[in-house]
Short mmCIF file of N, CA and C in Angstrom, two decimals:
data_model
loop_
_atom_site.label_atom_id
_atom_site.label_comp_id
_atom_site.label_asym_id
_atom_site.label_seq_id
_atom_site.Cartn_x
_atom_site.Cartn_y
_atom_site.Cartn_z
N MET A 14 3.05 7.40 39.64
CA MET A 14 3.41 7.03 38.28
C MET A 14 3.72 5.53 38.27
N THR A 15 3.08 4.81 37.35
CA THR A 15 3.34 3.39 37.18
C THR A 15 4.17 3.19 35.92
N ILE A 16 5.36 2.67 36.08
CA ILE A 16 6.29 2.48 34.97
C ILE A 16 6.34 1.01 34.59
N LYS A 17 6.36 0.78 33.27
CA LYS A 17 6.42 -0.59 32.77
C LYS A 17 7.34 -0.58 31.54
N GLN A 18 8.11 -1.65 31.35
CA GLN A 18 8.92 -1.78 30.14
C GLN A 18 8.22 -2.74 29.19
N ILE A 19 8.11 -2.31 27.94
CA ILE A 19 7.45 -3.11 26.91
C ILE A 19 8.42 -3.30 25.76
N GLN A 20 8.66 -4.55 25.39
CA GLN A 20 9.54 -4.83 24.26
C GLN A 20 8.73 -4.83 22.98
N SER A 21 9.32 -4.25 21.94
CA SER A 21 8.65 -4.16 20.66
C SER A 21 9.69 -4.25 19.54
N THR A 22 9.24 -4.13 18.32
CA THR A 22 10.12 -4.09 17.16
C THR A 22 10.12 -2.68 16.62
N CYS A 23 11.30 -2.12 16.39
CA CYS A 23 11.41 -0.77 15.86
C CYS A 23 10.76 -0.72 14.47
N ALA A 24 10.03 0.36 14.21
CA ALA A 24 9.29 0.47 12.94
C ALA A 24 10.01 1.31 11.88
N TYR A 25 11.23 1.75 12.14
CA TYR A 25 11.86 2.68 11.20
C TYR A 25 12.42 2.05 9.94
N CYS A 26 12.81 0.82 9.97
CA CYS A 26 13.29 0.19 8.73
C CYS A 26 12.94 -1.29 8.76
N GLY A 27 13.38 -2.01 7.81
CA GLY A 27 13.04 -3.42 7.72
C GLY A 27 13.97 -4.34 8.48
N ALA A 28 14.91 -3.81 9.25
CA ALA A 28 15.88 -4.66 9.94
C ALA A 28 15.26 -5.45 11.08
N GLY A 29 14.24 -4.93 11.74
CA GLY A 29 13.58 -5.65 12.81
C GLY A 29 14.28 -5.57 14.15
N CYS A 30 14.95 -4.45 14.43
CA CYS A 30 15.64 -4.30 15.71
C CYS A 30 14.66 -4.35 16.87
N GLN A 31 15.09 -4.95 17.95
CA GLN A 31 14.26 -5.03 19.15
C GLN A 31 14.51 -3.81 20.01
N ILE A 32 13.45 -3.28 20.60
CA ILE A 32 13.51 -2.03 21.34
C ILE A 32 12.69 -2.17 22.62
N LEU A 33 13.17 -1.58 23.70
CA LEU A 33 12.45 -1.58 24.97
C LEU A 33 11.91 -0.18 25.22
N PHE A 34 10.60 -0.05 25.34
CA PHE A 34 9.98 1.23 25.66
C PHE A 34 9.70 1.27 27.16
N THR A 35 10.09 2.37 27.79
CA THR A 35 9.69 2.62 29.18
C THR A 35 8.42 3.46 29.11
N VAL A 36 7.33 2.92 29.68
CA VAL A 36 6.01 3.52 29.52
C VAL A 36 5.43 3.90 30.87
N ASP A 37 4.86 5.10 30.93
CA ASP A 37 4.05 5.51 32.08
C ASP A 37 2.64 5.01 31.77
N THR A 38 2.23 3.94 32.41
CA THR A 38 0.95 3.31 32.08
C THR A 38 -0.25 4.13 32.54
N GLU A 39 -0.07 5.00 33.51
CA GLU A 39 -1.19 5.85 33.96
C GLU A 39 -1.50 6.93 32.92
N LYS A 40 -0.45 7.51 32.34
CA LYS A 40 -0.64 8.56 31.32
C LYS A 40 -0.61 7.99 29.90
N ASN A 41 -0.32 6.69 29.79
CA ASN A 41 -0.22 6.03 28.49
C ASN A 41 0.76 6.77 27.57
N LYS A 42 1.97 7.05 28.11
CA LYS A 42 3.00 7.76 27.36
C LYS A 42 4.32 7.02 27.43
N ILE A 43 5.03 7.04 26.32
CA ILE A 43 6.37 6.48 26.28
C ILE A 43 7.33 7.52 26.83
N LEU A 44 8.17 7.12 27.76
CA LEU A 44 9.12 8.04 28.38
C LEU A 44 10.50 7.96 27.75
N GLU A 45 10.92 6.74 27.36
CA GLU A 45 12.21 6.59 26.71
C GLU A 45 12.26 5.26 25.98
N ALA A 46 13.25 5.14 25.14
CA ALA A 46 13.48 3.89 24.40
C ALA A 46 14.94 3.50 24.58
N GLU A 47 15.17 2.22 24.71
CA GLU A 47 16.54 1.72 24.79
C GLU A 47 16.61 0.40 24.03
N PRO A 48 17.79 0.02 23.62
CA PRO A 48 17.91 -1.20 22.83
C PRO A 48 17.63 -2.46 23.65
N ALA A 49 16.98 -3.40 23.02
CA ALA A 49 16.83 -4.74 23.59
C ALA A 49 17.83 -5.64 22.86
N ASN A 50 18.12 -6.77 23.42
CA ASN A 50 19.10 -7.66 22.81
C ASN A 50 18.43 -8.53 21.76
N GLY A 51 18.21 -7.95 20.58
CA GLY A 51 17.59 -8.68 19.48
C GLY A 51 18.62 -9.32 18.58
N ARG A 52 18.17 -10.22 17.75
CA ARG A 52 19.07 -10.93 16.83
C ARG A 52 19.73 -9.97 15.84
N THR A 53 18.96 -8.97 15.39
CA THR A 53 19.49 -8.02 14.41
C THR A 53 20.37 -6.96 15.03
N ASN A 54 19.89 -6.35 16.12
CA ASN A 54 20.61 -5.21 16.66
C ASN A 54 21.56 -5.53 17.80
N GLU A 55 21.49 -6.72 18.36
CA GLU A 55 22.42 -7.18 19.40
C GLU A 55 22.69 -6.11 20.47
N GLY A 56 21.61 -5.52 21.02
CA GLY A 56 21.75 -4.57 22.12
C GLY A 56 22.12 -3.16 21.73
N THR A 57 21.96 -2.79 20.46
CA THR A 57 22.23 -1.42 20.03
C THR A 57 21.03 -0.90 19.24
N LEU A 58 20.94 0.41 19.10
CA LEU A 58 19.93 1.04 18.25
C LEU A 58 20.59 2.17 17.47
N CYS A 59 20.09 2.41 16.27
CA CYS A 59 20.55 3.58 15.52
C CYS A 59 19.90 4.82 16.13
N LEU A 60 20.25 5.99 15.64
CA LEU A 60 19.69 7.23 16.18
C LEU A 60 18.18 7.32 15.99
N LYS A 61 17.68 6.83 14.85
CA LYS A 61 16.24 6.87 14.62
C LYS A 61 15.51 6.00 15.64
N GLY A 62 16.02 4.82 15.88
CA GLY A 62 15.40 3.93 16.85
C GLY A 62 15.47 4.47 18.26
N HIS A 63 16.59 5.10 18.58
CA HIS A 63 16.79 5.60 19.95
C HIS A 63 15.97 6.86 20.24
N TYR A 64 15.85 7.75 19.26
CA TYR A 64 15.19 9.04 19.50
C TYR A 64 13.92 9.26 18.67
N GLY A 65 13.64 8.42 17.72
CA GLY A 65 12.56 8.71 16.77
C GLY A 65 11.18 8.22 17.16
N TRP A 66 10.99 7.76 18.35
CA TRP A 66 9.70 7.24 18.78
C TRP A 66 8.78 8.32 19.33
N ASP A 67 9.27 9.53 19.53
CA ASP A 67 8.49 10.56 20.22
C ASP A 67 7.19 10.94 19.50
N TYR A 68 7.10 10.65 18.20
CA TYR A 68 5.85 10.94 17.49
C TYR A 68 4.68 10.14 18.05
N LEU A 69 4.96 9.02 18.71
CA LEU A 69 3.89 8.21 19.28
C LEU A 69 3.13 8.93 20.38
N ASN A 70 3.76 9.88 21.04
CA ASN A 70 3.11 10.64 22.11
C ASN A 70 2.38 11.88 21.61
N ASP A 71 2.45 12.19 20.33
CA ASP A 71 1.86 13.41 19.80
C ASP A 71 0.45 13.16 19.29
N PRO A 72 -0.57 13.58 20.03
CA PRO A 72 -1.95 13.32 19.61
C PRO A 72 -2.33 14.06 18.33
N GLN A 73 -1.63 15.15 18.00
CA GLN A 73 -1.95 15.88 16.78
C GLN A 73 -1.66 15.03 15.54
N ILE A 74 -0.60 14.26 15.58
CA ILE A 74 -0.27 13.41 14.45
C ILE A 74 -1.29 12.29 14.34
N LEU A 75 -1.58 11.66 15.45
CA LEU A 75 -2.48 10.51 15.42
C LEU A 75 -3.91 10.89 15.09
N SER A 76 -4.36 12.05 15.51
CA SER A 76 -5.76 12.42 15.28
C SER A 76 -6.01 12.96 13.88
N LYS A 77 -4.96 13.32 13.16
CA LYS A 77 -5.14 13.90 11.84
C LYS A 77 -5.07 12.88 10.71
N ARG A 78 -5.09 11.60 11.04
CA ARG A 78 -5.01 10.57 10.00
C ARG A 78 -6.25 10.60 9.12
N LEU A 79 -6.04 10.36 7.84
CA LEU A 79 -7.17 10.28 6.91
C LEU A 79 -7.86 8.93 7.08
N THR A 80 -9.16 8.94 6.94
CA THR A 80 -9.92 7.68 7.02
C THR A 80 -10.52 7.31 5.68
N LYS A 81 -10.54 8.25 4.73
CA LYS A 81 -11.04 8.00 3.37
C LYS A 81 -10.16 8.76 2.39
N PRO A 82 -10.11 8.31 1.13
CA PRO A 82 -9.34 9.07 0.14
C PRO A 82 -10.00 10.44 -0.11
N MET A 83 -9.17 11.39 -0.54
CA MET A 83 -9.67 12.75 -0.80
C MET A 83 -9.14 13.25 -2.14
N ILE A 84 -9.98 14.00 -2.85
CA ILE A 84 -9.65 14.53 -4.18
C ILE A 84 -10.05 16.01 -4.21
N ARG A 85 -9.24 16.81 -4.92
CA ARG A 85 -9.63 18.19 -5.21
C ARG A 85 -10.40 18.17 -6.53
N LYS A 86 -11.69 18.10 -6.46
CA LYS A 86 -12.51 17.96 -7.67
C LYS A 86 -12.53 19.22 -8.51
N GLY A 87 -12.31 20.38 -7.90
CA GLY A 87 -12.33 21.64 -8.64
C GLY A 87 -10.97 22.07 -9.15
N GLY A 88 -9.95 21.22 -9.02
CA GLY A 88 -8.61 21.58 -9.47
C GLY A 88 -7.80 22.24 -8.38
N LYS A 89 -6.64 22.79 -8.77
CA LYS A 89 -5.73 23.41 -7.79
C LYS A 89 -6.44 24.50 -7.00
N GLY A 90 -6.19 24.50 -5.68
CA GLY A 90 -6.76 25.53 -4.82
C GLY A 90 -8.14 25.19 -4.27
N SER A 91 -8.82 24.24 -4.87
CA SER A 91 -10.14 23.88 -4.35
C SER A 91 -9.98 22.98 -3.12
N PRO A 92 -10.99 22.90 -2.28
CA PRO A 92 -10.86 22.08 -1.07
C PRO A 92 -10.87 20.58 -1.39
N LEU A 93 -10.21 19.83 -0.52
CA LEU A 93 -10.24 18.37 -0.66
C LEU A 93 -11.61 17.85 -0.25
N GLU A 94 -12.11 16.86 -1.01
CA GLU A 94 -13.42 16.25 -0.71
C GLU A 94 -13.22 14.75 -0.53
N GLU A 95 -13.90 14.19 0.46
CA GLU A 95 -13.85 12.74 0.66
C GLU A 95 -14.56 12.05 -0.49
N VAL A 96 -13.96 10.94 -0.96
CA VAL A 96 -14.55 10.14 -2.03
C VAL A 96 -14.41 8.67 -1.67
N GLU A 97 -15.10 7.82 -2.40
CA GLU A 97 -14.97 6.38 -2.20
C GLU A 97 -13.72 5.89 -2.92
N TRP A 98 -13.25 4.70 -2.53
CA TRP A 98 -12.01 4.15 -3.09
C TRP A 98 -12.08 3.96 -4.59
N ASP A 99 -13.21 3.49 -5.13
CA ASP A 99 -13.32 3.28 -6.58
C ASP A 99 -13.08 4.58 -7.35
N GLU A 100 -13.66 5.67 -6.86
CA GLU A 100 -13.48 6.97 -7.52
C GLU A 100 -12.03 7.43 -7.42
N ALA A 101 -11.41 7.25 -6.26
CA ALA A 101 -10.03 7.68 -6.07
C ALA A 101 -9.07 6.89 -6.97
N ILE A 102 -9.27 5.60 -7.05
CA ILE A 102 -8.40 4.76 -7.90
C ILE A 102 -8.58 5.12 -9.37
N SER A 103 -9.81 5.34 -9.81
CA SER A 103 -10.07 5.75 -11.20
C SER A 103 -9.42 7.09 -11.50
N TYR A 104 -9.51 8.02 -10.55
CA TYR A 104 -8.92 9.35 -10.70
C TYR A 104 -7.40 9.26 -10.88
N VAL A 105 -6.75 8.49 -10.01
CA VAL A 105 -5.29 8.35 -10.08
C VAL A 105 -4.89 7.64 -11.37
N ALA A 106 -5.62 6.59 -11.75
CA ALA A 106 -5.31 5.86 -12.98
C ALA A 106 -5.40 6.78 -14.20
N LYS A 107 -6.43 7.63 -14.24
CA LYS A 107 -6.57 8.56 -15.37
C LYS A 107 -5.43 9.58 -15.39
N LYS A 108 -5.08 10.12 -14.21
CA LYS A 108 -3.99 11.10 -14.15
C LYS A 108 -2.65 10.48 -14.59
N LEU A 109 -2.39 9.23 -14.14
CA LEU A 109 -1.16 8.55 -14.56
C LEU A 109 -1.17 8.28 -16.06
N SER A 110 -2.30 7.83 -16.59
CA SER A 110 -2.41 7.57 -18.04
C SER A 110 -2.21 8.84 -18.84
N ASP A 111 -2.82 9.94 -18.40
CA ASP A 111 -2.67 11.22 -19.09
C ASP A 111 -1.21 11.70 -19.06
N THR A 112 -0.56 11.58 -17.91
CA THR A 112 0.84 11.99 -17.78
C THR A 112 1.74 11.14 -18.67
N LYS A 113 1.51 9.83 -18.68
CA LYS A 113 2.31 8.93 -19.51
C LYS A 113 2.12 9.25 -20.99
N ALA A 114 0.87 9.51 -21.41
CA ALA A 114 0.59 9.83 -22.81
C ALA A 114 1.24 11.15 -23.23
N LYS A 115 1.21 12.14 -22.36
CA LYS A 115 1.72 13.47 -22.70
C LYS A 115 3.24 13.58 -22.60
N TYR A 116 3.83 12.99 -21.54
CA TYR A 116 5.26 13.19 -21.28
C TYR A 116 6.12 11.93 -21.40
N GLY A 117 5.49 10.78 -21.56
CA GLY A 117 6.22 9.52 -21.66
C GLY A 117 6.33 8.81 -20.32
N PRO A 118 6.63 7.51 -20.34
CA PRO A 118 6.66 6.73 -19.09
C PRO A 118 7.76 7.15 -18.12
N ASP A 119 8.86 7.69 -18.63
CA ASP A 119 9.95 8.09 -17.73
C ASP A 119 9.68 9.39 -16.98
N SER A 120 8.52 9.99 -17.21
CA SER A 120 8.13 11.17 -16.43
C SER A 120 7.48 10.76 -15.11
N ILE A 121 7.30 9.46 -14.91
CA ILE A 121 6.67 8.93 -13.70
C ILE A 121 7.72 8.15 -12.91
N MET A 122 7.68 8.29 -11.59
CA MET A 122 8.60 7.58 -10.70
C MET A 122 7.81 6.93 -9.58
N CYS A 123 8.26 5.79 -9.12
CA CYS A 123 7.65 5.12 -7.98
C CYS A 123 8.71 4.96 -6.89
N THR A 124 8.29 5.07 -5.65
CA THR A 124 9.22 4.90 -4.54
C THR A 124 8.60 4.00 -3.48
N GLY A 125 9.45 3.19 -2.86
CA GLY A 125 9.00 2.26 -1.83
C GLY A 125 9.56 2.66 -0.49
N SER A 126 9.21 1.89 0.53
CA SER A 126 9.66 2.21 1.88
C SER A 126 9.87 0.94 2.68
N ALA A 127 10.94 0.92 3.44
CA ALA A 127 11.18 -0.21 4.34
C ALA A 127 10.25 -0.14 5.55
N ARG A 128 9.63 1.01 5.79
CA ARG A 128 8.74 1.17 6.93
C ARG A 128 7.29 0.87 6.57
N GLY A 129 7.04 0.41 5.38
CA GLY A 129 5.67 0.19 4.95
C GLY A 129 5.19 -1.22 5.18
N SER A 130 4.54 -1.73 4.19
CA SER A 130 3.85 -3.01 4.33
C SER A 130 4.71 -4.21 3.93
N GLY A 131 6.00 -4.03 3.79
CA GLY A 131 6.88 -5.18 3.60
C GLY A 131 7.43 -5.33 2.20
N ASN A 132 8.25 -6.36 2.04
CA ASN A 132 8.92 -6.61 0.76
C ASN A 132 7.94 -6.92 -0.36
N GLU A 133 6.84 -7.60 -0.04
CA GLU A 133 5.88 -7.97 -1.07
C GLU A 133 5.27 -6.73 -1.72
N ALA A 134 4.90 -5.74 -0.89
CA ALA A 134 4.33 -4.51 -1.43
C ALA A 134 5.36 -3.75 -2.27
N ASN A 135 6.62 -3.74 -1.84
CA ASN A 135 7.67 -3.08 -2.61
C ASN A 135 7.91 -3.81 -3.93
N TYR A 136 7.82 -5.13 -3.92
CA TYR A 136 7.98 -5.89 -5.16
C TYR A 136 6.85 -5.54 -6.15
N VAL A 137 5.62 -5.51 -5.65
CA VAL A 137 4.48 -5.18 -6.50
C VAL A 137 4.62 -3.76 -7.06
N MET A 138 5.10 -2.83 -6.21
CA MET A 138 5.29 -1.44 -6.66
C MET A 138 6.29 -1.35 -7.79
N GLN A 139 7.45 -2.01 -7.65
CA GLN A 139 8.45 -1.93 -8.72
C GLN A 139 8.00 -2.68 -9.96
N LYS A 140 7.23 -3.75 -9.79
CA LYS A 140 6.70 -4.49 -10.94
C LYS A 140 5.69 -3.62 -11.69
N PHE A 141 4.85 -2.90 -10.94
CA PHE A 141 3.89 -1.97 -11.54
C PHE A 141 4.62 -0.89 -12.34
N ALA A 142 5.68 -0.33 -11.75
CA ALA A 142 6.44 0.72 -12.43
C ALA A 142 7.03 0.21 -13.74
N ARG A 143 7.61 -0.97 -13.68
CA ARG A 143 8.31 -1.50 -14.87
C ARG A 143 7.36 -2.09 -15.90
N ALA A 144 6.38 -2.88 -15.46
CA ALA A 144 5.51 -3.59 -16.40
C ALA A 144 4.32 -2.74 -16.86
N ALA A 145 3.65 -2.07 -15.93
CA ALA A 145 2.45 -1.32 -16.29
C ALA A 145 2.77 0.07 -16.83
N ILE A 146 3.68 0.77 -16.17
CA ILE A 146 4.01 2.14 -16.60
C ILE A 146 5.09 2.13 -17.67
N GLY A 147 6.06 1.23 -17.54
CA GLY A 147 7.13 1.14 -18.52
C GLY A 147 8.34 1.99 -18.18
N THR A 148 8.60 2.17 -16.89
CA THR A 148 9.75 2.97 -16.47
C THR A 148 10.60 2.17 -15.50
N ASN A 149 11.88 2.50 -15.48
CA ASN A 149 12.78 1.95 -14.47
C ASN A 149 13.03 2.96 -13.36
N ASN A 150 12.24 4.02 -13.31
CA ASN A 150 12.38 5.05 -12.28
C ASN A 150 11.78 4.54 -10.98
N VAL A 151 12.55 3.73 -10.27
CA VAL A 151 12.13 3.12 -9.01
C VAL A 151 13.18 3.45 -7.97
N ASP A 152 12.75 3.87 -6.79
CA ASP A 152 13.68 4.18 -5.73
C ASP A 152 13.16 3.58 -4.43
N HIS A 153 14.02 3.54 -3.42
CA HIS A 153 13.67 2.94 -2.13
C HIS A 153 14.54 3.59 -1.07
N CYS A 154 13.98 3.81 0.10
CA CYS A 154 14.71 4.50 1.17
C CYS A 154 15.87 3.69 1.72
N ALA A 155 15.93 2.40 1.44
CA ALA A 155 17.00 1.56 1.98
C ALA A 155 18.37 1.91 1.39
N ARG A 156 18.38 2.61 0.28
CA ARG A 156 19.66 2.96 -0.35
C ARG A 156 20.39 4.08 0.38
N ILE A 157 19.70 4.77 1.29
CA ILE A 157 20.30 5.94 1.95
C ILE A 157 21.28 5.50 3.01
#
């Protein structure tokens, strides 16, 4: 067994804590995680950072990722079908427009994530909710 320590940034929130992974390089598996002395975490990790990395070793999660958008064209219960991005975006836009027209803008909610694509994407999401949809129903996981 060849063991190597690799320093990385924890992906669970936007804090940017530094983390040291102990890796078996022959099996390409993470064995454990421990805190690195980063500016944000100063040698500590929360429970998610300390124990939440195990999904990286699960090939079932990684192999089941979608590579194209999917729509149930036949309605509820019908199988999902791969579609192109233009069709998927048009489908979602129509569903949101129909929902807003029938139930009002406050029937729609948007939520962001600190584990996603950053503050810019969260800003665009809340701007879309408020300006395009007309609702203040915006939430974010950082409040927890």
